[in-house]
Structure formats: structure tokens, C-alpha cells
Short mmCIF file of C-alpha atoms and ligand atoms in Angstrom, two decimals:
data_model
loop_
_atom_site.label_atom_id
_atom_site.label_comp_id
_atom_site.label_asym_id
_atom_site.label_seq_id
_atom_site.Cartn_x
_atom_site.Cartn_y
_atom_site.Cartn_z
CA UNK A 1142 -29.53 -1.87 -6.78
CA UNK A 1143 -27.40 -1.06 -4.19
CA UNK A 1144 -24.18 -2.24 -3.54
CA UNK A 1145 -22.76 -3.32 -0.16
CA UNK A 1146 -19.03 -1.93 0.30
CA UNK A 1147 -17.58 -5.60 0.32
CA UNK A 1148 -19.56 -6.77 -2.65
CA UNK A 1149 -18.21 -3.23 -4.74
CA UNK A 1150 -14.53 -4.15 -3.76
CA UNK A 1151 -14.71 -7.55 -4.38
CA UNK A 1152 -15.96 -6.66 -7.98
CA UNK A 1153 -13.51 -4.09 -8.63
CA UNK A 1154 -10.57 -6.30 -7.28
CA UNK A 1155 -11.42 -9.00 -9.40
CA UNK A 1156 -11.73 -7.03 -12.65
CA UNK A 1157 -8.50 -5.50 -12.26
CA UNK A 1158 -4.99 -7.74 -13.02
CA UNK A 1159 -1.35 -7.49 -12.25
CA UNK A 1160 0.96 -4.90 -13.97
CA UNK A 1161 3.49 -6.86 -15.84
CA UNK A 1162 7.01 -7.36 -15.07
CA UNK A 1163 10.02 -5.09 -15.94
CA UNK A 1164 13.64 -5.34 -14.70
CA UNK A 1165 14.65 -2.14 -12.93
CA UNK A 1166 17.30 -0.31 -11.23
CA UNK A 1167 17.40 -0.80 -7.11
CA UNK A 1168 17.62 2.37 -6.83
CA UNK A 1169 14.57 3.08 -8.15
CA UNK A 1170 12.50 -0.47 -6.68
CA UNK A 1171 11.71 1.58 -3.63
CA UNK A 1172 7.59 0.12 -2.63
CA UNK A 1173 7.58 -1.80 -5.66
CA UNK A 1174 6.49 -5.67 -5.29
CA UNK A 1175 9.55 -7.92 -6.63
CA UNK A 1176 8.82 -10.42 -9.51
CA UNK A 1177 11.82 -12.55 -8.50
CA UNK A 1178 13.40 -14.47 -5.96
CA UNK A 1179 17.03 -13.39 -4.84
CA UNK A 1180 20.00 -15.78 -4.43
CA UNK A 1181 23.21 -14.85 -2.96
CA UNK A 1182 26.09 -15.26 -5.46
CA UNK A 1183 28.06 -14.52 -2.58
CA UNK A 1184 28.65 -14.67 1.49
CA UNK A 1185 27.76 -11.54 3.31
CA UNK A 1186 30.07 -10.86 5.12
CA UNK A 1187 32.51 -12.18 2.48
CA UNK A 1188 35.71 -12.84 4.99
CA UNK A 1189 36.24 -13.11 8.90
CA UNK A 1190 36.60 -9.67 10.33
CA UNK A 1191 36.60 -8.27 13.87
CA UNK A 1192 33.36 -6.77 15.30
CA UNK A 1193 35.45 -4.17 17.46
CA UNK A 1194 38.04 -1.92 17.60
CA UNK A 1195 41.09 -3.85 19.66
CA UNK A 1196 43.76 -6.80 19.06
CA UNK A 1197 43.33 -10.46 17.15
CA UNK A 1198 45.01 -12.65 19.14
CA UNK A 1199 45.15 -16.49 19.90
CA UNK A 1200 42.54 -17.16 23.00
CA UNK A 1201 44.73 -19.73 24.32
CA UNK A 1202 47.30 -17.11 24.72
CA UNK A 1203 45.01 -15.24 27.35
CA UNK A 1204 43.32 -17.41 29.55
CA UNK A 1205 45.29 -16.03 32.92
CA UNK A 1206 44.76 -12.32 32.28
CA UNK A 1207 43.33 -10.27 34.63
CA UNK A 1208 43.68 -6.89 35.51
CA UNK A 1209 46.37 -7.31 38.10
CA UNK A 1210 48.39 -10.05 35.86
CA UNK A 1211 47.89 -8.96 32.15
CA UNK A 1212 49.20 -10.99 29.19
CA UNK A 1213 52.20 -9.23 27.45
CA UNK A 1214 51.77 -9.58 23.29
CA UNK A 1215 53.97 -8.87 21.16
CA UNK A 1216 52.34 -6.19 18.17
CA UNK A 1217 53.13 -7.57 14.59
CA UNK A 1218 50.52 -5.66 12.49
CA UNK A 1219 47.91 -2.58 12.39
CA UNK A 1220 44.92 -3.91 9.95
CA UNK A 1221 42.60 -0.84 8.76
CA UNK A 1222 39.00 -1.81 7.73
CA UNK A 1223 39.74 -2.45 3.74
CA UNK A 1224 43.10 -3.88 4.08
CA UNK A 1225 43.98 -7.67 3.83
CA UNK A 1226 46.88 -9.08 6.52
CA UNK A 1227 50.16 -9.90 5.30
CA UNK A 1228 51.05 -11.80 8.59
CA UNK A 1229 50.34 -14.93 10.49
CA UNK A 1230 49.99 -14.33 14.26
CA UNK A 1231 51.84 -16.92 15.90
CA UNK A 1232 51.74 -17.57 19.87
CA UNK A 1233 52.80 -14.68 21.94
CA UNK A 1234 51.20 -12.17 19.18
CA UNK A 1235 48.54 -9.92 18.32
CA UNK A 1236 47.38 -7.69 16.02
CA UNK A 1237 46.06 -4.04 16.25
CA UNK A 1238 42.47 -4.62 14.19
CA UNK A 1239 39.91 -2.09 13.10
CA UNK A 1240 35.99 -3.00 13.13
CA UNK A 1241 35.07 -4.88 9.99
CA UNK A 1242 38.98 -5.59 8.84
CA UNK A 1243 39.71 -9.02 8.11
CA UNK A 1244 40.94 -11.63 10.82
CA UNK A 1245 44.54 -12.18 10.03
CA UNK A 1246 45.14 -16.18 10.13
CA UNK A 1247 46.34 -17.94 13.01
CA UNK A 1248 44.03 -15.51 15.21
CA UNK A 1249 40.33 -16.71 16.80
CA UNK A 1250 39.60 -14.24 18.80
CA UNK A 1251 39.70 -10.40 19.21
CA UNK A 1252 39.82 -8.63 22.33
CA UNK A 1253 38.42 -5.34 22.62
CA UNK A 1254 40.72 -1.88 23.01
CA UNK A 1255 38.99 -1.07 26.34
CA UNK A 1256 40.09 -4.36 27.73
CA UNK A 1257 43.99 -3.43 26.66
CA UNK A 1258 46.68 -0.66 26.94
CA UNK A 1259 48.96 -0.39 23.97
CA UNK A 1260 52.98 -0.27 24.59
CA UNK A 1261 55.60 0.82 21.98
CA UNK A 1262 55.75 -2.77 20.39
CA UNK A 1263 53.36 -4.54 22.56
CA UNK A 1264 50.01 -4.35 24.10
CA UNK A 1265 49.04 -5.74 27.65
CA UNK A 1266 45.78 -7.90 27.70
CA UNK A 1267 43.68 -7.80 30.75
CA UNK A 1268 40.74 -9.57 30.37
CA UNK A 1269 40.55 -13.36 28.82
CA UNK A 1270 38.88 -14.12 25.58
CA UNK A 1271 36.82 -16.64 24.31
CA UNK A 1272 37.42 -18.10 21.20
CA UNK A 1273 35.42 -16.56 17.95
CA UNK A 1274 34.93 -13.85 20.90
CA UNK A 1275 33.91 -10.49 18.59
CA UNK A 1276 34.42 -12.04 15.05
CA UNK A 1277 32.36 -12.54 12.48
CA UNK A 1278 32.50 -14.92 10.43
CA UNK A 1279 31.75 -14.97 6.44
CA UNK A 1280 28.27 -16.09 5.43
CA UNK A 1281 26.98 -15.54 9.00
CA UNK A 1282 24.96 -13.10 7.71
CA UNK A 1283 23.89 -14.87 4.24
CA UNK A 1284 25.91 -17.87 2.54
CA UNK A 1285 26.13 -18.11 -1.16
CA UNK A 1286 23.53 -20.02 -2.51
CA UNK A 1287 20.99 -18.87 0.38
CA UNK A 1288 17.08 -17.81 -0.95
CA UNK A 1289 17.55 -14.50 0.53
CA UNK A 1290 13.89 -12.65 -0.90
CA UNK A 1291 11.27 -14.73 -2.44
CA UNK A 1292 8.75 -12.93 -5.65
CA UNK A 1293 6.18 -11.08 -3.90
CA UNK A 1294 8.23 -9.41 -1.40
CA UNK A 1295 7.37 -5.49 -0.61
CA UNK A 1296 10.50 -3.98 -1.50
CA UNK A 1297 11.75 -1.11 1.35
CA UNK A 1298 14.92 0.68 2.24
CA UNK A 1299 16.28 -2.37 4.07
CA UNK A 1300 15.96 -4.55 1.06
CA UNK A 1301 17.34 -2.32 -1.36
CA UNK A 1302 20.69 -2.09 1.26
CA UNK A 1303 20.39 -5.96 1.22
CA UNK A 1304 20.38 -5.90 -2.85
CA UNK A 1305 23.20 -3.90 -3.13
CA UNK A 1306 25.59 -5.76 -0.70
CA UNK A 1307 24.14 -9.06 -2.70
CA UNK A 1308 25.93 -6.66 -5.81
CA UNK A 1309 22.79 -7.10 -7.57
CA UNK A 1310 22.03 -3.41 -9.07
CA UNK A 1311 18.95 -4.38 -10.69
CA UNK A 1312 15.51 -6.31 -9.96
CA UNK A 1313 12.27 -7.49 -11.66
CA UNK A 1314 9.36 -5.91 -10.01
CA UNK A 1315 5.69 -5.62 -10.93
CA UNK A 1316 5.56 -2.28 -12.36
CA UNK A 1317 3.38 0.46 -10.42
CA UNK A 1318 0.84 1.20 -12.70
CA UNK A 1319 0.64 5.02 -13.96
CA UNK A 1320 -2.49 6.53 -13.00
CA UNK A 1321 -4.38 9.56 -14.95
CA UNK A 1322 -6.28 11.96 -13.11
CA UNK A 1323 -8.98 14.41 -14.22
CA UNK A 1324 -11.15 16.68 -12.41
CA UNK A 1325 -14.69 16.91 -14.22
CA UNK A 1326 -17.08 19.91 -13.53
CA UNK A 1327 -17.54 23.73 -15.28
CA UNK A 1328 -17.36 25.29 -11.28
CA UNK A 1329 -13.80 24.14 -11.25
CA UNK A 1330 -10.75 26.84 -11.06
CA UNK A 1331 -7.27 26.39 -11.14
CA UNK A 1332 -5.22 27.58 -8.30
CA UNK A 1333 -4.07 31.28 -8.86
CA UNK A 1334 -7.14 32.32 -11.22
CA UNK A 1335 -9.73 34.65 -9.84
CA UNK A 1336 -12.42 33.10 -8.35
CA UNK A 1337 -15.58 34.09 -10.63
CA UNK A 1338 -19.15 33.49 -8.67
CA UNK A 1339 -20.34 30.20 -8.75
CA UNK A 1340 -17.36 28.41 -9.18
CA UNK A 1341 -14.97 26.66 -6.66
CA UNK A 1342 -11.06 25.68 -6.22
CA UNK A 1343 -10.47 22.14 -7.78
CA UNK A 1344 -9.05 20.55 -4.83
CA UNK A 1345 -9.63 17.07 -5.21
CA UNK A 1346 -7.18 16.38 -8.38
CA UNK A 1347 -4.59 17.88 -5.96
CA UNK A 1348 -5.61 15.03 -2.99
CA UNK A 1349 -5.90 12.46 -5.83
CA UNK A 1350 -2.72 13.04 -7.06
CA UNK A 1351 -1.25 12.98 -3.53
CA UNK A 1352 -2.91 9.71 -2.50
CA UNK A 1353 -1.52 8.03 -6.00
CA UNK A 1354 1.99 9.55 -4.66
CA UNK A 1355 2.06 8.58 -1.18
CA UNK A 1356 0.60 5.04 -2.43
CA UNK A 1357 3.92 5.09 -4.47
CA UNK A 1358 2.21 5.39 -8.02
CA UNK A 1359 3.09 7.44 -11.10
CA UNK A 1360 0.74 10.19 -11.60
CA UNK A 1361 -0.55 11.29 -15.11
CA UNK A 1362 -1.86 14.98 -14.42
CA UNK A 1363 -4.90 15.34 -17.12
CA UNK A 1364 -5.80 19.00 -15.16
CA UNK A 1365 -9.41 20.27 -14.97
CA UNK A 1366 -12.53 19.14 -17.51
CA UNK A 1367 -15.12 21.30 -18.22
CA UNK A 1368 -18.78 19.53 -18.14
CA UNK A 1369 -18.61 19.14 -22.40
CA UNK A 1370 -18.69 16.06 -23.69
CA UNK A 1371 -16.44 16.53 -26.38
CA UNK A 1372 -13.84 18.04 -24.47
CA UNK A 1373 -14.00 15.26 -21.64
CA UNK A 1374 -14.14 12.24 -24.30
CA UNK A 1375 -11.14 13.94 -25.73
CA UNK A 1376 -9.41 14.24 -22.40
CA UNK A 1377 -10.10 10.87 -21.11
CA UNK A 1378 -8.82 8.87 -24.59
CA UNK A 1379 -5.43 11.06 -24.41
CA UNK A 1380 -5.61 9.87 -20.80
CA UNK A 1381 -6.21 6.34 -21.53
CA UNK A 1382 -3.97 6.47 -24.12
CA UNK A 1383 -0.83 7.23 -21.57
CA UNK A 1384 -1.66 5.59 -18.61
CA UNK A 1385 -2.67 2.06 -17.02
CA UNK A 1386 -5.53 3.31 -15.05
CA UNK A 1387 -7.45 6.37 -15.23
CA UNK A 1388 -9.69 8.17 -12.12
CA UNK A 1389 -11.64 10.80 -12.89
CA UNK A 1390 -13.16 13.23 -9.96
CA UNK A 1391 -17.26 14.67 -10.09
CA UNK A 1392 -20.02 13.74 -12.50
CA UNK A 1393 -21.28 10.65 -11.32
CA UNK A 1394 -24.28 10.81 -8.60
CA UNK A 1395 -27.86 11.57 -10.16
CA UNK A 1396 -28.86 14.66 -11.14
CA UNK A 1397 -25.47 15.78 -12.45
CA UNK A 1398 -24.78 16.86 -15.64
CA UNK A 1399 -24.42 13.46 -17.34
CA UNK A 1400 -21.50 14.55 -19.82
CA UNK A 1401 -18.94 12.02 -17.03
CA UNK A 1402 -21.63 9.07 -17.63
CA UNK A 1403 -22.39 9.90 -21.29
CA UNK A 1404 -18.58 9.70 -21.97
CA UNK A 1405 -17.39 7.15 -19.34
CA UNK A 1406 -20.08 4.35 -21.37
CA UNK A 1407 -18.91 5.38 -24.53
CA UNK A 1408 -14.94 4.41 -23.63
CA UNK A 1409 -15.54 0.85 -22.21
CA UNK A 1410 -17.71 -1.65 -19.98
CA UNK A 1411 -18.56 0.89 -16.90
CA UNK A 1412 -20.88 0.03 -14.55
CA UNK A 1413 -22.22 3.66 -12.40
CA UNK A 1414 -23.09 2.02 -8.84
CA UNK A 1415 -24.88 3.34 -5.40
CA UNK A 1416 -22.58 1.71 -2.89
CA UNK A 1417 -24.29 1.27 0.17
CA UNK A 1418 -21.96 4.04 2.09
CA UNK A 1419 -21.92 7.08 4.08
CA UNK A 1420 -19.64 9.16 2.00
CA UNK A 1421 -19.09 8.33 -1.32
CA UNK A 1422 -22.88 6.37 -2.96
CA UNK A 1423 -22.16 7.48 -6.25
CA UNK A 1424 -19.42 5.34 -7.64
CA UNK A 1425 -18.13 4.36 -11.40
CA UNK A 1426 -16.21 1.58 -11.66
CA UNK A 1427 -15.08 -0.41 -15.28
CA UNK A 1428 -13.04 -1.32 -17.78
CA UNK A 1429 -11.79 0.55 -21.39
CA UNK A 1430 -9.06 -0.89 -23.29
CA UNK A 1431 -8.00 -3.01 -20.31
CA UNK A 1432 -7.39 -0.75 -18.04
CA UNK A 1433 -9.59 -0.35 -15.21
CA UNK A 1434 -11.48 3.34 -14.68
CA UNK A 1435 -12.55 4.75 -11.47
CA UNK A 1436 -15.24 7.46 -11.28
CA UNK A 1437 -14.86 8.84 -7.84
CA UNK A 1438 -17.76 11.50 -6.66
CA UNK A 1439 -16.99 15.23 -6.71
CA UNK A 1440 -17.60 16.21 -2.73
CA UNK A 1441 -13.85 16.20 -1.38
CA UNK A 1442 -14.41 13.80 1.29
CA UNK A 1443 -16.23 11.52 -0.54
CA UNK A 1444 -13.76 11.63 -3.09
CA UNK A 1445 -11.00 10.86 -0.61
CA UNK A 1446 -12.80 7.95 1.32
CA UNK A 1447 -13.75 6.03 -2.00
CA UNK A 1448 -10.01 6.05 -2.66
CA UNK A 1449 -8.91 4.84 0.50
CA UNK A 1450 -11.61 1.71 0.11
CA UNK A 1451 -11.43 1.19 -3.00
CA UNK A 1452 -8.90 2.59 -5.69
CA UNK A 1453 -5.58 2.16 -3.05
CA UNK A 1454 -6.32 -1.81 -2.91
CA UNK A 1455 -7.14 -1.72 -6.65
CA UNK A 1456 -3.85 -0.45 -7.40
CA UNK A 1457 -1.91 -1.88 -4.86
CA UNK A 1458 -3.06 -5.02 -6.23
CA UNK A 1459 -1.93 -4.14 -9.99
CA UNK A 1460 1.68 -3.21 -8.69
CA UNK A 1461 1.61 -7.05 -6.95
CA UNK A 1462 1.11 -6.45 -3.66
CA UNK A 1463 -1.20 -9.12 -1.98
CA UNK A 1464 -1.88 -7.11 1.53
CA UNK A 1465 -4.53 -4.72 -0.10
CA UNK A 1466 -5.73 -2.89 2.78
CA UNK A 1467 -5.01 -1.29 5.62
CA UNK A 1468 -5.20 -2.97 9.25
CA UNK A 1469 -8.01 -1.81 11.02
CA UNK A 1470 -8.44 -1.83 14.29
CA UNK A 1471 -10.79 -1.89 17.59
CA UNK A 1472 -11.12 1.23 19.11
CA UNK A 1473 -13.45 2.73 22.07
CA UNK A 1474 -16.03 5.50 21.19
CA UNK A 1475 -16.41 8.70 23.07
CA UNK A 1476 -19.87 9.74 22.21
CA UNK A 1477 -23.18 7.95 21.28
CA UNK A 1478 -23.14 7.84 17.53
CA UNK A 1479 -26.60 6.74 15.61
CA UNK A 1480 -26.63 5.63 12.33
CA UNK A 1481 -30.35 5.73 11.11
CA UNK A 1482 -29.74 4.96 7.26
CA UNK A 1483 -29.11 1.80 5.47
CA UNK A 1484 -25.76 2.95 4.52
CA UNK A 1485 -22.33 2.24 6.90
CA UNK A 1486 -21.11 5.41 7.78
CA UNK A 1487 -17.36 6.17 7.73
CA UNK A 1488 -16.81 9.05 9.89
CA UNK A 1489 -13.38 11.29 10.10
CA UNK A 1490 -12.06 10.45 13.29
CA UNK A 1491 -9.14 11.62 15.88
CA UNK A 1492 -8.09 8.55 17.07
CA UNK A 1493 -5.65 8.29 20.29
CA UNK A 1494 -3.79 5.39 22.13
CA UNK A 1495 -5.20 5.89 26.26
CA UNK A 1496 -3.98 3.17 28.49
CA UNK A 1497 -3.31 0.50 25.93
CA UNK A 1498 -6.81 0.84 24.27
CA UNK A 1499 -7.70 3.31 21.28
CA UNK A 1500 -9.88 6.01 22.02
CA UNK A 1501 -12.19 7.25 18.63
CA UNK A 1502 -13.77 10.98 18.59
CA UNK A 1503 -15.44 12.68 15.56
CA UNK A 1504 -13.58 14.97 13.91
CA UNK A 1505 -15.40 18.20 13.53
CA UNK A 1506 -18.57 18.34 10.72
CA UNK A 1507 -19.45 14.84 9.21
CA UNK A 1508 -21.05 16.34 5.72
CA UNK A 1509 -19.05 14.70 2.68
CA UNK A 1510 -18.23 18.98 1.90
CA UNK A 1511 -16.44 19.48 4.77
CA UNK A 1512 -12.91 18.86 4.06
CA UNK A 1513 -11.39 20.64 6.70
CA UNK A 1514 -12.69 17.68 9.06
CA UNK A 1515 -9.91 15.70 6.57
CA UNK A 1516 -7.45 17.89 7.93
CA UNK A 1517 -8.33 17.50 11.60
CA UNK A 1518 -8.93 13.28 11.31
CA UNK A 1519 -6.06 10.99 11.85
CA UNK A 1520 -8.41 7.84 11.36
CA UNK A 1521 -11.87 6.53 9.73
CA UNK A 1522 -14.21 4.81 11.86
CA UNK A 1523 -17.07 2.89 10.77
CA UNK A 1524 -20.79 3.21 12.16
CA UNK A 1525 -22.43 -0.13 11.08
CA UNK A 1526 -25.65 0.55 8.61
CA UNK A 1527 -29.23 1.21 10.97
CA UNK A 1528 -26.95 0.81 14.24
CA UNK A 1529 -26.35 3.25 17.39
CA UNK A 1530 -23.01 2.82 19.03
CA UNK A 1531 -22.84 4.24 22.43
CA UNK A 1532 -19.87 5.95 24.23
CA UNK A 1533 -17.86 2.90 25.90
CA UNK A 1534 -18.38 0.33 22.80
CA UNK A 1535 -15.76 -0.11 20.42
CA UNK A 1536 -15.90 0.54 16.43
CA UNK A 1537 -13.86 -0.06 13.80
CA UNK A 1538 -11.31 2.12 13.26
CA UNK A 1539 -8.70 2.39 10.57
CA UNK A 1540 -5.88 5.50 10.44
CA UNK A 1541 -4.90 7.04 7.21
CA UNK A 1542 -1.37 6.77 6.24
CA UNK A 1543 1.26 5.82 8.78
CA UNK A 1544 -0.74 7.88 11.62
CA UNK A 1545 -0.90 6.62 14.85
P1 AMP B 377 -20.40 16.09 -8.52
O1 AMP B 377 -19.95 14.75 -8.03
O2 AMP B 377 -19.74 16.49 -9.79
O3 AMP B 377 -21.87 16.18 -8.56
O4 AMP B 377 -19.90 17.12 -7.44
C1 AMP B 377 -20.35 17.06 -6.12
C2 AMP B 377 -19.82 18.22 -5.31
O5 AMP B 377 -18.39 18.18 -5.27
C3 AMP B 377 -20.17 19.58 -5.88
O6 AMP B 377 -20.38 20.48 -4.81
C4 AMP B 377 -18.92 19.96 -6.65
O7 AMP B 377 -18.77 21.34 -6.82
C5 AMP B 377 -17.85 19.39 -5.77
N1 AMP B 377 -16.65 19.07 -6.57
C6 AMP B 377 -16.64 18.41 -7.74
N2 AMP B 377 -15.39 18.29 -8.21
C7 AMP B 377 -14.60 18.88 -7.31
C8 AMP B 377 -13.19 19.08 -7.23
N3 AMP B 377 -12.37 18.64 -8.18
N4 AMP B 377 -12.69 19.74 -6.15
C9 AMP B 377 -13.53 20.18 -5.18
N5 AMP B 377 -14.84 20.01 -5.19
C10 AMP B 377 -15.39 19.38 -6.24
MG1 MG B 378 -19.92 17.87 -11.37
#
């Protein structure tokens, strides 16, 4: 039977469950889901402070000055950011203030040092201010007490900055899962070893790995498995053993050597599907001691596509993140494009923003070998099963990464 794309992700999504919980440090939270909600224990900013460089003052003191008749104030204090006042101002006074120093009492107001010129003892105010004019207050940003970040929130730079002025050093986040990767198949060589006929560079535990990276994932690096099945059953339980979900690269379309399938059945429940696609019909998918196990096909692009569609949302939904995949998108074609199988196509695309509307072209040679059409794509597009799409209609189109 085969498998439509939606039915094979729907399946693998709902085999696979969230990582549990574990409190960490902020610094190291960064694209992890958070298993909590955050209160403020304190106001942000804690105390008044001026929002320029200039003089606190009273605003009632100021109301006449202009440039031609300034107001005349008498200096009592210089405040550095990081310094509490030790003086009131009173009527007929200021105070020299530095950006986020604290408002000395009696003042309301703070006019900027553009708007002034500073005497010996004194400085001359030329424009009026309005009261509260350039402060900030405490809590205006976040009052004790306040729900600042509920559980399930993505965690990024800016929330890590907002953790740490919260003084809160460490969070509870859904752990990202650790994934192990192996690369199946006697052709495969290591980098820097001669290249002996018959046998090719193992390239796609190197994308793999990268994809688990960029996804923000801990990689386990199993290296290269000959087609044996002793060897790979070996490989794979030291793998499982380690790590929370395991991917392994080649072995699993017909006519292979079955050692990937022989092994793969003995570990756990793993079902080998034909997933009605154009790269990447040969799929594993299943479950061995819990942990779910991906069997991605051996042709490079293939093996980078079925990631994208499938084993990205799978783990993105183990580390607790609930927006599983990426936006697509409408975007025009260029050229007619005919799909004559009963498979959707996902072509390698060079997507580009023309007027307000994206524009999709192919991206050099379409066969699931050619991986330097990876390196020229910014985007996938997707050619419905037994459809032709003609230059002028739109597709759907999804980029890779942040590309755009
Ligand atoms: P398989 O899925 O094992 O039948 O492999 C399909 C095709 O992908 C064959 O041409 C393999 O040589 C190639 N291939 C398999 N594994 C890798 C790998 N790790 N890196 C690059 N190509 C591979
Ligand atoms: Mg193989």
C-alpha cells in the first residue's frame, strides 16, 4: 500500500511523544520549548529613572521657557546610571541625570541636554517640560506578579535577555531529544580515505547531522555501517542505547541489500512504507524501546527532503514545540511543469520575491542523485500527483531554513 504524505506524517506524529522536562541553565535554553510559566518576582524597571541624558527638574518650574527667556536652575546633584540620589530637588532646582539613573524625589520630569546649556552651578532650561516627560517609571515594563511567558513558549535570544533581567538563571524546558545517526551501505567512504572503485563519499550523515543541528538537536554521531547485519544490529543497539531517537541513512527501498530491514524489525515495531512522493518512496518509520526510528533512503536528496517532511516535525514535536512545520507559501511558476505519476513531486526550487508575488524556478537536475541541485535551491515546491502546472499558476512553495 501506498502511503499519501499526510497520512505518513500523521502516523509518525502520533507515535512519537514529548521529551520530558528538565530544569536548565538560560544560558543554555536557547530554541528549547519552556515547560513553565514565568512570573515576575520583581518590576522591570525596578525604580524611576530618566530615559535621556539632561536635568530632573520640577515641570512646574518650566512652563515659560523658551529659547529667548530660559529658566535659570540651580544644579544640586550629578546622578551616574548605578547611583541612588542623596538629594531632594526642591523648586528652583535640578539635577544633572544620566540615562537609566534613578529619578531623585521631588523631580517629575527630565528635560533633555540638547534642550539646556550648563553654567558653573546652574543650567538654563529652554524648552518646557511635561510632566513624567522622559521617565520611566518602575514596572512599566513588567510589574511583579505579571505572567510574563506562559509553558509552551519557543524560547529565543529575546527571552533569554527577558529571563535574566526577571534574575531567573534557570528554566524548565522540554528537553531536545538527542538524535543518533548512521549511514548504512558497503560503497560508503569516509572523508580523507582513497576513493576505491565502486564506492562513494558518505555525504548524507554529514547533511543529517547538520539538519539535527540547525533544528537545534543534539547529535549522536554513530559514523558509517557496512551492509552486515551483525555489525549494523550492533551499531544501532549502542545507538539506541545513547540516544532518544535514532535515523539511519540507505537500505530501505526494494532491491537493496536487506541487512537495514532485517535489523531495523528485529529492534522494535517498524513499519518499511512507499510514501506516495517524488523523492523519498522508500521510508522506515517505528518504534524500539520507545524511541521512535527513522529509516531515511540513501539518494542524498531524498534523504534530505524526507527530513524536512517528516523527521524535523517529528522532533520538533518531542522537544514541545506545537508549530511543526514550516509555512509554506503561494508562489508563481516559470515554466510548465507535468507531473505524470501518482506520486506529488517536490522539486528543488530558486524561489524569488518579484513585485510582491513569489516567483518559483527549478533548480538545475530533478533526479533524487543530484545533490548539487540542493546547493543551488533556496525552496521546495510541490507538483500535485497526475497534475501539469503551467507557467503563470501558482504552486506551493516552502524555503528551507530561514531563506527568503
Ligand atoms: P540505498 O537507499 O541504500 O539503496 O541507496 C540509494 C542510493 O543512495 C545509492 O546510490 C547509494 O549509493 C546512495 N547512498 C546511500 N547512502 C548514502 C550516503 N550516506 N551518502 C551518499 N549517498 C548515499
Ligand atoms: Mg544501501
Amino acid at each position: 500500500m501506498m502511503l499519501t504524505v499526510d497520512q505518513a506524517r500523521t502516523r509518525i506524529l502520533d507515535a512519537v511523544t514529548r521529551m520530558p522536562t528538565k530544569k536548565c541553565d538560560i544560558v543554555d535554553s536557547l530554541g528549547s520549548v519552556l515547560a513553565q510559566n514565568v512570573y515576575a518576582d520583581e518590576n522591570i524597571p525596578p525604580f524611576d529613572n530618566s530615559a535621556m541624558d539632561g536635568y530632573a527638574l520640577i515641570a512646574g518650574d518650566v512652563k515659560a521657557a523658551s529659547d529667548e527667556n530660559p529658566v535659570t536652575l540651580d544644579v544640586i546633584e550629578t546622578i551616574p546610571a548605578g547611583y541612588a540620589p542623596a538629594k531632594q530637588v526642591k523648586n528652583g532646582q535640578a539635577t544633572r541625570i544620566m540615562t537609566g539613573a534613578m529619578m531623585p524625589s521631588g523631580a517629575d520630569s527630565v528635560v533633555m541636554v540638547e534642550k539646556t546649556e550648563s553654567k558653573e552651578d546652574s543650567v538654563d532650561i529652554f524648552d518646557p517640560a511635561a510632566k513624567a516627560q522622559n521617565v520611566r517609571f518602575a514596572g512599566e515594563s513588567v510589574k511583579t506578579g505579571d505572567l510574563v511567558m506562559s509553558a509552551g513558549k519557543v524560547i529565543r535570544p529575546q527571552e533569554i535577555a527577558m529571563l535574566a533581567s526577571l534574575n531567573i538563571s534557570e528554566v524548565d524546558r522540554y528537553q531536545p531529544p538527542k538524535v543518533a545517526v548512521v549511514s548504512t551501505g558497503d560503497e560508503l567512504t569516509p572523508l580523507g580515505a582513497e576513493l576505491k572503485p565502486g564506492k562513494i563519499r558518505d555525504s548524507n550523515r554529514y547533511g543529517i547531522c547538520a539538519q539535527l543541528v540547525e533544528a537545534g538537536f543534539e547529535v549522536i554521531d554513530m559514523g558509517i555501517c557496512g551492509d552486515d547485519v551483525v555489525e549494523l544490529e550492533r551499531n544501532l543497539r549502542s545507538a539506541l542505547g545513547q540516544a532518544d531517537a535514532l535515523i539511519t541513512s540507505g537500505g530501505v527501498s526494494v532491491g537493496d541489500y536487506d541487512v537495514v530491514k532485517i535489523v531495523l524489525e528485529k529492534l522494535g515495531d517498524i513499519n518499511f512504507w512507499r510514501v506516495a512522493m517524488k523523492p523519498g518512496k522508500p521510508q522506515a518509520f517505528g518504534i524500539a524501546d520507545g524511541k521512535p526510528i527513522f529509516g531515511l533512503p540513501g539518494n542524498p536528496v531524498s534523504s534530505l527532503t524526507v527530513f524536512e517532511l517528516f523527521v524535523r516535525p517529528a522532533l520538533l514535536k518531542m522537544a514541545g514545540y506545537t508549530k511543526l512545520l514550516r509555512p509554506t507559501f503561494e508562489a508563481v511558476l516559470e515554466t510548465d511543469i507535468k507531473n505524470d505519476t501518482n506520486r506529488v513531486n517536490f522539486m528543488r526550487a530558486i524561489i524569488e520575491k518579484h513585485n510582491g508575488r513569489y516567483h518559483a524556478k527549478i533548480a538545475g537536475d530533478q533526479g533524487s542523485g543530484i545533490l548539487y541541485s540542493l546547493v543551488l535551491a533556496n525552496g521546495l515546491i510541490t507538483i500535485p500527483a497526475n497534475q501539469t502546472v503551467y507557467a503563470g499558476e501558482t504552486v506551493d512553495a516552502q524555503f528551507f531554513g530561514d531563506a527568503s
